[in-house]
Short mmCIF file of C-alpha atoms and ligand atoms in Angstrom, two decimals:
data_model
loop_
_atom_site.label_atom_id
_atom_site.label_comp_id
_atom_site.label_asym_id
_atom_site.label_seq_id
_atom_site.Cartn_x
_atom_site.Cartn_y
_atom_site.Cartn_z
CA UNK A 60 -0.04 0.31 -0.01
CA UNK A 61 1.53 3.47 -1.32
CA UNK A 62 1.61 5.80 2.06
CA UNK A 63 -0.90 8.18 2.37
CA UNK A 64 -3.34 10.08 4.88
CA UNK A 65 -5.82 7.49 4.99
CA UNK A 66 -2.79 4.91 5.80
CA UNK A 67 -3.71 2.56 8.96
CA UNK A 68 -1.42 2.55 11.19
CA UNK A 69 -2.75 0.93 13.96
CA UNK A 70 -5.21 -2.62 13.71
CA UNK A 71 -6.30 -4.63 16.60
CA UNK A 72 -7.10 -8.83 15.73
CA UNK A 73 -9.36 -10.79 18.06
CA UNK A 74 -8.89 -14.07 17.95
CA UNK A 75 -10.99 -16.94 19.74
CA UNK A 76 -9.74 -20.38 20.12
CA UNK A 77 -12.57 -22.43 19.21
CA UNK A 78 -10.59 -25.98 19.24
CA UNK A 79 -7.25 -26.96 17.83
CA UNK A 80 -4.71 -24.59 16.23
CA UNK A 81 -5.76 -23.07 13.24
CA UNK A 82 -7.58 -20.10 14.60
CA UNK A 83 -4.61 -19.41 16.29
CA UNK A 84 -2.31 -20.69 13.73
CA UNK A 85 -3.71 -18.17 11.21
CA UNK A 86 -4.21 -14.95 12.89
CA UNK A 87 -0.77 -15.31 14.16
CA UNK A 88 1.00 -15.61 10.96
CA UNK A 89 -1.52 -12.90 9.44
CA UNK A 90 -0.25 -10.30 12.49
CA UNK A 91 3.28 -10.41 11.61
CA UNK A 92 3.32 -10.15 8.66
CA UNK A 93 1.23 -7.05 9.15
CA UNK A 94 3.89 -5.74 11.26
CA UNK A 95 7.13 -6.86 9.59
CA UNK A 96 5.72 -6.37 6.05
CA UNK A 97 3.54 -3.47 6.12
CA UNK A 98 4.91 -1.35 9.38
CA UNK A 99 1.58 -1.52 11.59
CA UNK A 100 1.15 -1.88 15.46
CA UNK A 101 -0.82 -4.90 15.74
CA UNK A 102 -2.44 -5.88 18.59
CA UNK A 103 -2.89 -9.34 18.55
CA UNK A 104 -6.19 -10.23 21.31
CA UNK A 105 -5.69 -13.83 21.73
CA UNK A 106 -8.19 -15.67 24.99
CA UNK A 107 -5.59 -19.32 24.84
CA UNK A 108 -1.93 -18.88 25.27
CA UNK A 109 -1.43 -22.20 25.99
CA UNK A 110 -2.56 -23.20 22.91
CA UNK A 111 -0.47 -20.48 21.03
CA UNK A 112 2.65 -21.38 22.40
CA UNK A 113 2.37 -24.71 21.26
CA UNK A 114 3.66 -23.13 18.05
CA UNK A 115 4.95 -19.85 19.09
CA UNK A 116 7.79 -21.16 21.87
CA UNK A 117 8.46 -17.70 22.99
CA UNK A 118 5.01 -16.86 24.28
CA UNK A 119 4.78 -16.91 28.07
CA UNK A 120 1.50 -18.17 29.30
CA UNK A 121 -0.17 -16.35 32.11
CA UNK A 122 1.43 -12.74 30.32
CA UNK A 123 -1.02 -10.51 30.41
CA UNK A 124 0.54 -7.84 27.83
CA UNK A 125 4.12 -9.79 25.84
CA UNK A 126 5.98 -8.06 22.91
CA UNK A 127 6.65 -10.69 20.61
CA UNK A 128 8.02 -10.05 17.33
CA UNK A 129 7.30 -6.70 17.17
CA UNK A 130 3.32 -7.24 18.22
CA UNK A 131 1.60 -6.66 20.88
CA UNK A 132 -0.22 -9.61 22.38
CA UNK A 133 -2.98 -8.93 24.89
CA UNK A 134 -4.20 -12.14 26.53
CA UNK A 135 -8.41 -11.35 25.86
CA UNK A 136 -9.98 -12.12 28.76
CA UNK A 137 -13.72 -10.44 29.53
CA UNK A 138 -11.73 -7.28 29.45
CA UNK A 139 -14.52 -4.49 29.02
CA UNK A 140 -15.78 -1.08 29.61
CA UNK A 141 -11.74 0.04 30.04
CA UNK A 142 -11.97 1.65 26.41
CA UNK A 143 -11.73 4.95 25.49
CA UNK A 144 -11.44 5.81 21.77
CA UNK A 145 -7.72 6.44 21.98
CA UNK A 146 -7.09 3.08 22.39
CA UNK A 147 -9.08 2.10 19.40
CA UNK A 148 -7.19 0.24 16.43
CA UNK A 149 -7.65 2.23 12.55
CA UNK A 150 -8.40 -1.33 11.63
CA UNK A 151 -10.56 -3.35 13.99
CA UNK A 152 -10.95 -7.02 12.73
CA UNK A 153 -12.84 -10.17 14.50
CA UNK A 154 -11.62 -13.34 13.49
CA UNK A 155 -14.40 -16.16 12.35
CA UNK A 156 -17.02 -13.89 13.83
CA UNK A 157 -16.30 -13.66 17.34
CA UNK A 158 -17.50 -11.14 19.44
CA UNK A 159 -15.16 -8.42 20.85
CA UNK A 160 -15.69 -6.53 23.55
CA UNK A 161 -19.19 -4.13 23.45
CA UNK A 162 -16.53 -1.87 25.58
CA UNK A 163 -14.37 -1.90 22.41
CA UNK A 164 -17.30 -1.60 20.06
CA UNK A 165 -19.17 1.73 22.20
CA UNK A 166 -15.59 3.04 21.84
CA UNK A 167 -15.17 2.59 18.32
CA UNK A 168 -18.48 4.67 17.57
CA UNK A 169 -17.35 7.72 18.98
CA UNK A 170 -13.53 7.69 17.16
CA UNK A 171 -13.52 9.96 14.17
CA UNK A 172 -13.12 8.76 11.44
CA UNK A 173 -14.63 5.59 12.92
CA UNK A 174 -11.97 2.41 12.63
CA UNK A 175 -12.18 -0.01 9.71
CA UNK A 176 -13.71 -2.83 11.06
CA UNK A 177 -13.68 -6.14 9.22
CA UNK A 178 -15.04 -9.82 9.99
CA UNK A 179 -12.28 -12.02 8.86
CA UNK A 180 -14.05 -15.15 7.31
CA UNK A 181 -12.96 -19.04 6.76
CA UNK A 182 -11.35 -20.46 4.07
CA UNK A 183 -13.85 -21.73 0.94
CA UNK A 184 -13.66 -22.62 -2.46
CA UNK A 185 -17.56 -22.23 -2.74
CA UNK A 186 -18.69 -20.13 -5.65
CA UNK A 187 -21.15 -17.76 -2.77
CA UNK A 188 -17.24 -16.69 -1.87
CA UNK A 189 -17.30 -14.06 -4.47
CA UNK A 190 -20.47 -12.75 -4.11
CA UNK A 191 -20.03 -12.07 0.26
CA UNK A 192 -16.57 -10.87 0.53
CA UNK A 193 -16.49 -7.18 1.01
CA UNK A 194 -20.19 -6.71 1.79
CA UNK A 195 -21.23 -4.45 4.53
CA UNK A 196 -23.32 -5.51 7.22
CA UNK A 197 -24.28 -1.66 9.12
CA UNK A 198 -24.32 -2.31 13.00
CA UNK A 199 -28.59 -2.79 14.61
CA UNK A 200 -27.76 0.34 16.88
CA UNK A 201 -24.77 2.06 16.47
CA UNK A 202 -23.22 4.26 13.76
CA UNK A 203 -20.13 1.72 12.44
CA UNK A 204 -20.21 -0.55 9.50
CA UNK A 205 -18.23 -4.23 8.95
CA UNK A 206 -17.61 -5.56 6.37
CA UNK A 207 -16.72 -9.42 5.58
CA UNK A 208 -13.55 -10.56 4.43
CA UNK A 209 -12.92 -14.04 2.84
CA UNK A 210 -9.39 -15.15 1.87
CA UNK A 211 -10.29 -17.57 -1.26
CA UNK A 212 -8.73 -18.98 -4.44
CA UNK A 213 -9.65 -16.53 -6.88
CA UNK A 214 -9.68 -12.41 -7.89
CA UNK A 215 -12.76 -11.62 -6.77
CA UNK A 216 -11.60 -12.96 -3.26
CA UNK A 217 -9.42 -11.81 -1.07
CA UNK A 218 -6.53 -14.40 -1.98
CA UNK A 219 -4.26 -16.28 0.56
CA UNK A 220 -1.88 -15.73 3.30
CA UNK A 221 1.35 -15.87 1.51
CA UNK A 222 4.70 -13.63 3.32
CA UNK A 223 7.22 -11.80 1.04
CA UNK A 224 10.31 -14.05 0.07
CA UNK A 225 8.88 -17.03 1.14
CA UNK A 226 8.65 -18.98 -2.64
CA UNK A 227 12.29 -17.94 -2.39
CA UNK A 228 13.36 -19.21 1.16
CA UNK A 229 11.35 -22.95 0.14
CA UNK A 230 13.24 -23.10 -3.70
CA UNK A 231 16.32 -22.35 -2.60
CA UNK A 232 15.66 -24.78 0.66
CA UNK A 233 14.40 -27.53 -1.68
CA UNK A 234 17.00 -27.59 -3.84
CA UNK A 235 19.33 -27.84 -0.88
CA UNK A 236 19.75 -32.19 0.05
CA UNK A 237 21.98 -30.77 2.74
CA UNK A 238 19.49 -28.71 4.42
CA UNK A 239 16.24 -30.33 4.40
CA UNK A 240 18.38 -33.90 6.14
CA UNK A 241 20.30 -30.78 8.20
CA UNK A 242 16.54 -30.03 9.81
CA UNK A 243 15.31 -33.30 9.75
CA UNK A 244 18.25 -35.17 11.50
CA UNK A 245 17.59 -34.03 14.82
CA UNK A 246 14.29 -35.71 14.78
CA UNK A 247 15.59 -39.27 14.66
CA UNK A 248 15.43 -39.15 10.65
CA UNK A 249 18.32 -41.82 8.75
CA UNK A 250 19.94 -40.82 5.88
CA UNK A 251 18.06 -44.59 5.10
CA UNK A 252 14.46 -42.89 6.10
CA UNK A 253 16.16 -39.04 3.76
CA UNK A 254 15.94 -41.55 0.54
CA UNK A 255 12.44 -43.37 1.16
CA UNK A 256 9.14 -41.74 0.01
CA UNK A 257 8.46 -39.31 2.80
CA UNK A 258 5.05 -38.20 4.43
CA UNK A 259 4.27 -35.72 6.96
CA UNK A 260 1.06 -36.64 8.65
CA UNK A 261 -1.57 -33.96 10.46
CA UNK A 262 -4.64 -35.18 10.20
CA UNK A 263 -7.94 -35.43 12.96
CA UNK A 264 -8.69 -38.42 14.48
CA UNK A 265 -11.07 -40.18 12.33
CA UNK A 266 -8.84 -40.22 8.88
CA UNK A 267 -8.93 -43.80 7.66
CA UNK A 268 -4.92 -43.79 8.84
CA UNK A 269 -4.87 -47.23 10.06
CA UNK A 270 -6.16 -48.54 6.90
CA UNK A 271 -3.77 -46.61 5.07
CA UNK A 272 -0.50 -47.08 7.54
CA UNK A 273 -1.76 -51.15 6.57
CA UNK A 274 -1.37 -50.33 2.42
CA UNK A 275 1.86 -48.95 3.10
CA UNK A 276 3.40 -51.74 4.87
CA UNK A 277 2.61 -54.13 2.05
CA UNK A 278 3.78 -52.05 -0.34
CA UNK A 279 7.00 -52.21 -2.71
CA UNK A 280 8.20 -48.97 -2.03
CA UNK A 281 10.20 -47.74 1.32
CA UNK A 282 8.24 -45.14 3.14
CA UNK A 283 8.61 -42.64 6.08
CA UNK A 284 5.61 -41.60 7.98
CA UNK A 285 6.68 -37.87 9.60
CA UNK A 286 3.97 -37.68 12.27
CA UNK A 287 3.13 -35.05 14.84
CA UNK A 288 3.07 -35.68 18.65
CA UNK A 289 -0.86 -35.39 18.94
CA UNK A 290 -2.24 -36.77 15.53
CA UNK A 291 -3.48 -40.12 15.25
CA UNK A 292 -2.10 -41.24 18.10
CA UNK A 293 -4.23 -43.78 18.93
CA UNK A 294 -3.00 -45.66 15.40
CA UNK A 295 0.31 -44.27 15.93
CA UNK A 296 0.39 -46.08 19.27
CA UNK A 297 -1.15 -49.00 17.86
CA UNK A 298 1.66 -49.05 15.51
CA UNK A 299 4.43 -48.51 17.65
CA UNK A 300 3.46 -50.87 20.13
CA UNK A 301 4.19 -48.02 22.85
CA UNK A 302 3.48 -43.94 23.43
CA UNK A 303 3.16 -42.12 20.62
CA UNK A 304 6.04 -39.96 22.19
CA UNK A 305 8.34 -37.92 19.78
CA UNK A 306 11.41 -39.82 19.36
CA UNK A 307 10.17 -42.97 18.99
CA UNK A 308 10.03 -45.09 16.17
CA UNK A 309 9.00 -48.38 14.39
CA UNK A 310 9.28 -49.84 10.93
CA UNK A 311 6.89 -52.74 9.74
CA UNK A 312 7.30 -54.16 6.37
CA UNK A 313 7.67 -51.21 3.63
CA UNK A 314 6.89 -48.30 6.59
CA UNK A 315 8.50 -46.65 9.56
CA UNK A 316 6.69 -44.57 11.42
CA UNK A 317 8.39 -42.15 13.30
CA UNK A 318 6.83 -38.95 16.12
CA UNK A 319 7.98 -35.60 15.39
CA UNK A 320 7.35 -32.72 18.42
CA UNK A 321 4.91 -30.45 17.26
CA UNK A 322 7.19 -27.30 16.13
CA UNK A 323 7.02 -23.96 16.24
CA UNK A 324 5.31 -22.17 12.92
CA UNK A 325 8.13 -22.09 10.53
CA UNK A 326 10.07 -25.28 10.92
CA UNK A 327 6.35 -26.45 10.27
CA UNK A 328 7.03 -25.19 6.85
CA UNK A 329 10.53 -26.60 7.05
CA UNK A 330 8.84 -30.13 7.49
CA UNK A 331 6.26 -29.45 4.70
CA UNK A 332 9.06 -28.61 1.99
CA UNK A 333 11.21 -31.33 3.05
CA UNK A 334 8.48 -33.66 2.07
CA UNK A 335 7.61 -35.61 -0.54
CA UNK A 336 3.65 -35.74 0.05
CA UNK A 337 2.13 -33.89 3.04
CA UNK A 338 -1.38 -34.97 4.37
CA UNK A 339 -2.21 -31.65 6.17
CA UNK A 340 -6.01 -30.94 7.62
CA UNK A 341 -8.02 -27.59 8.73
CA UNK A 342 -6.96 -24.63 7.38
CA UNK A 343 -3.68 -22.83 7.66
CA UNK A 344 -1.57 -26.28 6.97
CA UNK A 345 -4.19 -26.58 3.86
CA UNK A 346 -2.70 -23.07 2.27
CA UNK A 347 0.87 -24.09 3.88
CA UNK A 348 1.27 -26.60 1.61
CA UNK A 349 -0.43 -25.22 -1.25
CA UNK A 350 2.98 -22.91 -0.67
CA UNK A 351 5.05 -25.99 -0.01
CA UNK A 352 4.56 -27.10 -3.97
CA UNK A 353 4.71 -30.86 -3.34
CA UNK A 354 1.70 -33.27 -3.95
CA UNK A 355 -0.51 -32.88 -0.60
CA UNK A 356 -4.02 -34.25 0.33
CA UNK A 357 -6.67 -31.90 2.33
CA UNK A 358 -7.99 -33.59 5.27
CA UNK A 359 -10.61 -30.77 5.71
CA UNK A 360 -12.36 -29.87 9.10
CA UNK A 361 -15.60 -32.13 9.81
CA UNK A 362 -19.08 -29.70 9.73
CA UNK A 363 -22.91 -30.67 11.18
CA UNK A 364 -24.50 -32.39 7.66
CA UNK A 365 -21.08 -33.21 6.15
CA UNK A 366 -20.83 -30.12 4.45
CA UNK A 367 -17.50 -30.30 4.57
CA UNK A 368 -17.63 -32.89 1.88
CA UNK A 369 -19.16 -29.96 -0.04
CA UNK A 370 -16.32 -27.67 0.88
CA UNK A 371 -13.87 -30.42 -0.45
CA UNK A 372 -15.73 -30.91 -3.28
CA UNK A 373 -15.36 -27.56 -4.24
CA UNK A 374 -11.76 -27.03 -3.54
CA UNK A 375 -10.69 -30.44 -6.08
CA UNK A 376 -13.07 -28.97 -8.44
CA UNK A 377 -10.82 -26.08 -8.89
CA UNK A 378 -7.64 -27.29 -7.50
CA UNK A 379 -7.40 -31.09 -8.94
CA UNK A 380 -7.66 -31.12 -12.54
CA UNK A 381 -8.63 -34.34 -13.99
CA UNK A 382 -6.03 -36.32 -11.53
CA UNK A 383 -8.38 -38.79 -10.63
CA UNK A 384 -5.81 -40.50 -8.24
CA UNK A 385 -5.81 -37.51 -5.89
CA UNK A 386 -9.48 -36.60 -6.12
CA UNK A 387 -10.27 -40.28 -5.21
CA UNK A 388 -7.69 -40.26 -3.03
CA UNK A 389 -8.89 -37.27 -0.92
CA UNK A 390 -12.52 -38.47 -1.01
CA UNK A 391 -12.05 -41.20 0.30
CA UNK A 392 -9.27 -40.22 3.69
CA UNK A 393 -11.47 -37.82 3.63
CA UNK A 394 -15.22 -40.28 3.99
CA UNK A 395 -16.90 -38.44 1.24
CA UNK A 396 -16.50 -41.59 -0.77
CA UNK A 397 -15.87 -45.23 0.44
CA UNK A 398 -12.65 -46.96 -0.30
CA UNK A 399 -13.23 -49.58 -3.60
CA UNK A 400 -13.82 -53.16 -2.17
CA UNK A 401 -11.36 -54.08 -4.78
CA UNK A 402 -7.91 -53.94 -2.29
CA UNK A 403 -9.27 -50.36 -1.18
CA UNK A 404 -6.29 -48.51 0.56
CA UNK A 405 -3.44 -50.63 -1.34
CA UNK A 406 -5.40 -49.82 -5.22
CA UNK A 407 -6.30 -45.42 -3.74
CA UNK A 408 -2.11 -45.28 -2.94
CA UNK A 409 -1.03 -47.58 -5.76
CA UNK A 410 -2.64 -45.01 -8.50
CA UNK A 411 -1.74 -42.05 -6.11
CA UNK A 412 1.52 -42.75 -5.96
CA UNK A 413 2.19 -42.78 -9.83
CA UNK A 414 0.67 -39.53 -10.59
CA UNK A 415 2.40 -37.91 -7.51
CA UNK A 416 5.34 -36.38 -10.16
CA UNK A 417 2.02 -34.65 -12.27
CA UNK A 418 0.68 -33.52 -8.70
CA UNK A 419 4.07 -31.88 -8.13
CA UNK A 420 3.56 -29.89 -11.39
CA UNK A 421 0.27 -29.29 -10.83
CA UNK A 422 0.99 -27.63 -7.14
CA UNK A 423 3.72 -25.65 -8.81
CA UNK A 424 0.67 -24.13 -11.09
CA UNK A 425 -1.88 -23.92 -9.09
CA UNK A 426 0.38 -21.93 -6.47
CA UNK A 427 1.67 -19.15 -9.66
CA UNK A 428 -2.00 -19.19 -10.29
CA UNK A 429 -3.17 -18.00 -6.90
CA UNK A 430 0.27 -15.56 -6.65
CA UNK A 431 -1.46 -14.02 -8.87
CA UNK A 432 -4.55 -13.28 -6.84
CA UNK A 433 -2.62 -11.13 -4.70
CA UNK A 434 -2.06 -12.03 -1.11
CA UNK A 435 -4.15 -11.81 1.99
CA UNK A 436 -2.94 -9.28 3.84
CA UNK A 437 -1.60 -6.62 0.78
CA UNK A 438 -5.24 -7.25 -0.24
CA UNK A 439 -6.84 -6.26 3.27
CA UNK A 440 -5.31 -3.41 3.43
CA UNK A 441 -5.82 -2.31 0.01
CA UNK A 442 -9.57 -2.28 0.66
CA UNK A 443 -9.24 -0.73 3.72
CA UNK A 444 -6.88 2.24 2.46
CA UNK A 445 -9.99 2.62 0.29
CA UNK A 446 -12.98 2.18 3.17
CA UNK A 447 -10.67 4.90 4.64
CA UNK A 448 -10.23 7.70 2.12
CA UNK A 449 -14.09 7.01 1.64
CA UNK A 450 -14.89 7.34 5.00
CA UNK A 451 -12.14 10.81 4.83
C1 TRH B 713 1.64 -30.20 13.25
C2 TRH B 713 2.29 -28.32 13.77
C3 TRH B 713 1.14 -27.57 13.04
N1 TRH B 713 1.82 -25.93 13.66
C4 TRH B 713 0.44 -25.00 12.91
C5 TRH B 713 0.29 -24.67 11.58
C6 TRH B 713 -1.02 -24.21 11.63
O1 TRH B 713 -0.59 -22.94 12.17
C7 TRH B 713 -2.03 -24.85 12.73
C8 TRH B 713 -2.83 -26.44 12.30
O2 TRH B 713 -3.54 -24.86 11.76
P1 TRH B 713 -5.07 -26.12 10.48
O3 TRH B 713 -3.98 -26.33 10.09
O4 TRH B 713 -5.62 -24.80 10.26
O5 TRH B 713 -5.21 -27.10 11.61
P2 TRH B 713 -6.14 -27.09 12.90
O6 TRH B 713 -6.61 -28.50 12.71
O7 TRH B 713 -5.36 -27.51 14.09
O8 TRH B 713 -6.95 -25.90 12.86
C9 TRH B 713 -8.67 -25.91 12.57
O9 TRH B 713 -9.26 -25.31 13.61
C10 TRH B 713 -10.23 -25.15 13.42
C11 TRH B 713 -11.02 -24.47 14.63
C12 TRH B 713 -10.52 -24.67 12.25
O10 TRH B 713 -12.33 -24.27 12.11
C13 TRH B 713 -10.32 -24.99 11.16
O11 TRH B 713 -10.68 -24.13 10.19
C14 TRH B 713 -8.45 -25.35 11.34
O12 TRH B 713 -8.65 -23.87 11.08
O13 TRH B 713 -0.33 -25.38 13.52
C15 TRH B 713 3.25 -26.08 13.87
O14 TRH B 713 3.04 -24.78 14.49
N2 TRH B 713 3.79 -27.35 14.22
C16 TRH B 713 3.66 -28.57 13.97
O15 TRH B 713 4.51 -29.05 14.30
#
């Protein structure tokens, strides 16, 4: 955004951790980028510092206020009635429609000009998103307008989060086998494992991991599955015959399973870059797998009435082209289709494996297409700037 009088200098981002790590994972990535690339003074309000600490070890659980990577992190409890107009940021963002404190909203209504207020929504490839992106919604009582902002996969949406220089860092890392081996070595990954097909596994507990392990075990090719602690724990534990703790590993047939610690967010990117295939989930790891330029399969967050299957199909419709093995594998992985009667997961895997080189090229091409939509932070700031100029 070019510097002008409408440029926002401060931004408040409100994040409630509903479950898992996606809410804080996305907000933290977004907050850092706004600070580092756009020079915005960001205050990140977050209600669950313990979850935050899992992906950002610098977080001090229990601290009311702390400064991390230039971002002011505030523990969001039920602070209310303590806000004056001078406390209010130029841009206020509620993530996933969280209710920001009423006292904060009341103070927003006293600001001149009013802050730009966004509800930042979840990612979906469905078509209706384009029609809802940037729609305004007036406050029922106060003279305030909130706008919906949707990330997405087309130029009629807000795009995807992507830091400057990410592509270059990723390419450099992937073109340096020694750097990849050096990154994985502290987790116990051996030279033999490096030479095998490496798969990172991040999924929800209902994924058919046991069936896939069975197919890998019986297969001709050596597969090393790297799984962060706490993921698919029951199946991993049954496979290991021991607790699924970081450092644990076992080989059965062609499959080696190795448990990794849950790593800090930047290292998770490196893990994705270093693997040949990434099984990812939710929203943030799903997007990072797209930037990793390697084949990936998405385990989507489950919703009532199988709404997530609609979303999964919408994404596959945009992304997967005519690679049938990828579509079948993804649908079965998410329970949207049953695995074939004959050979089940062995058949799915063997067709998928044969098409992996094609999927690598697909992801690279997809990445170029996504980059043309601009990155979400820049797009949001540009839209905020246009709203501020209208507000005068
Ligand atoms: C496995 C791993 C993940 N991570 C990070 C990457 C991501 O930022 C984050 C995981 O977030 P996601 O991939 O989105 O998956 P998730 O399942 O944790 O989060 C989900 O939460 C739900 C409430 C949302 O509705 C979903 O859409 C989704 O965001 O954790 C690490 O930093 N280190 C690790 O070792």
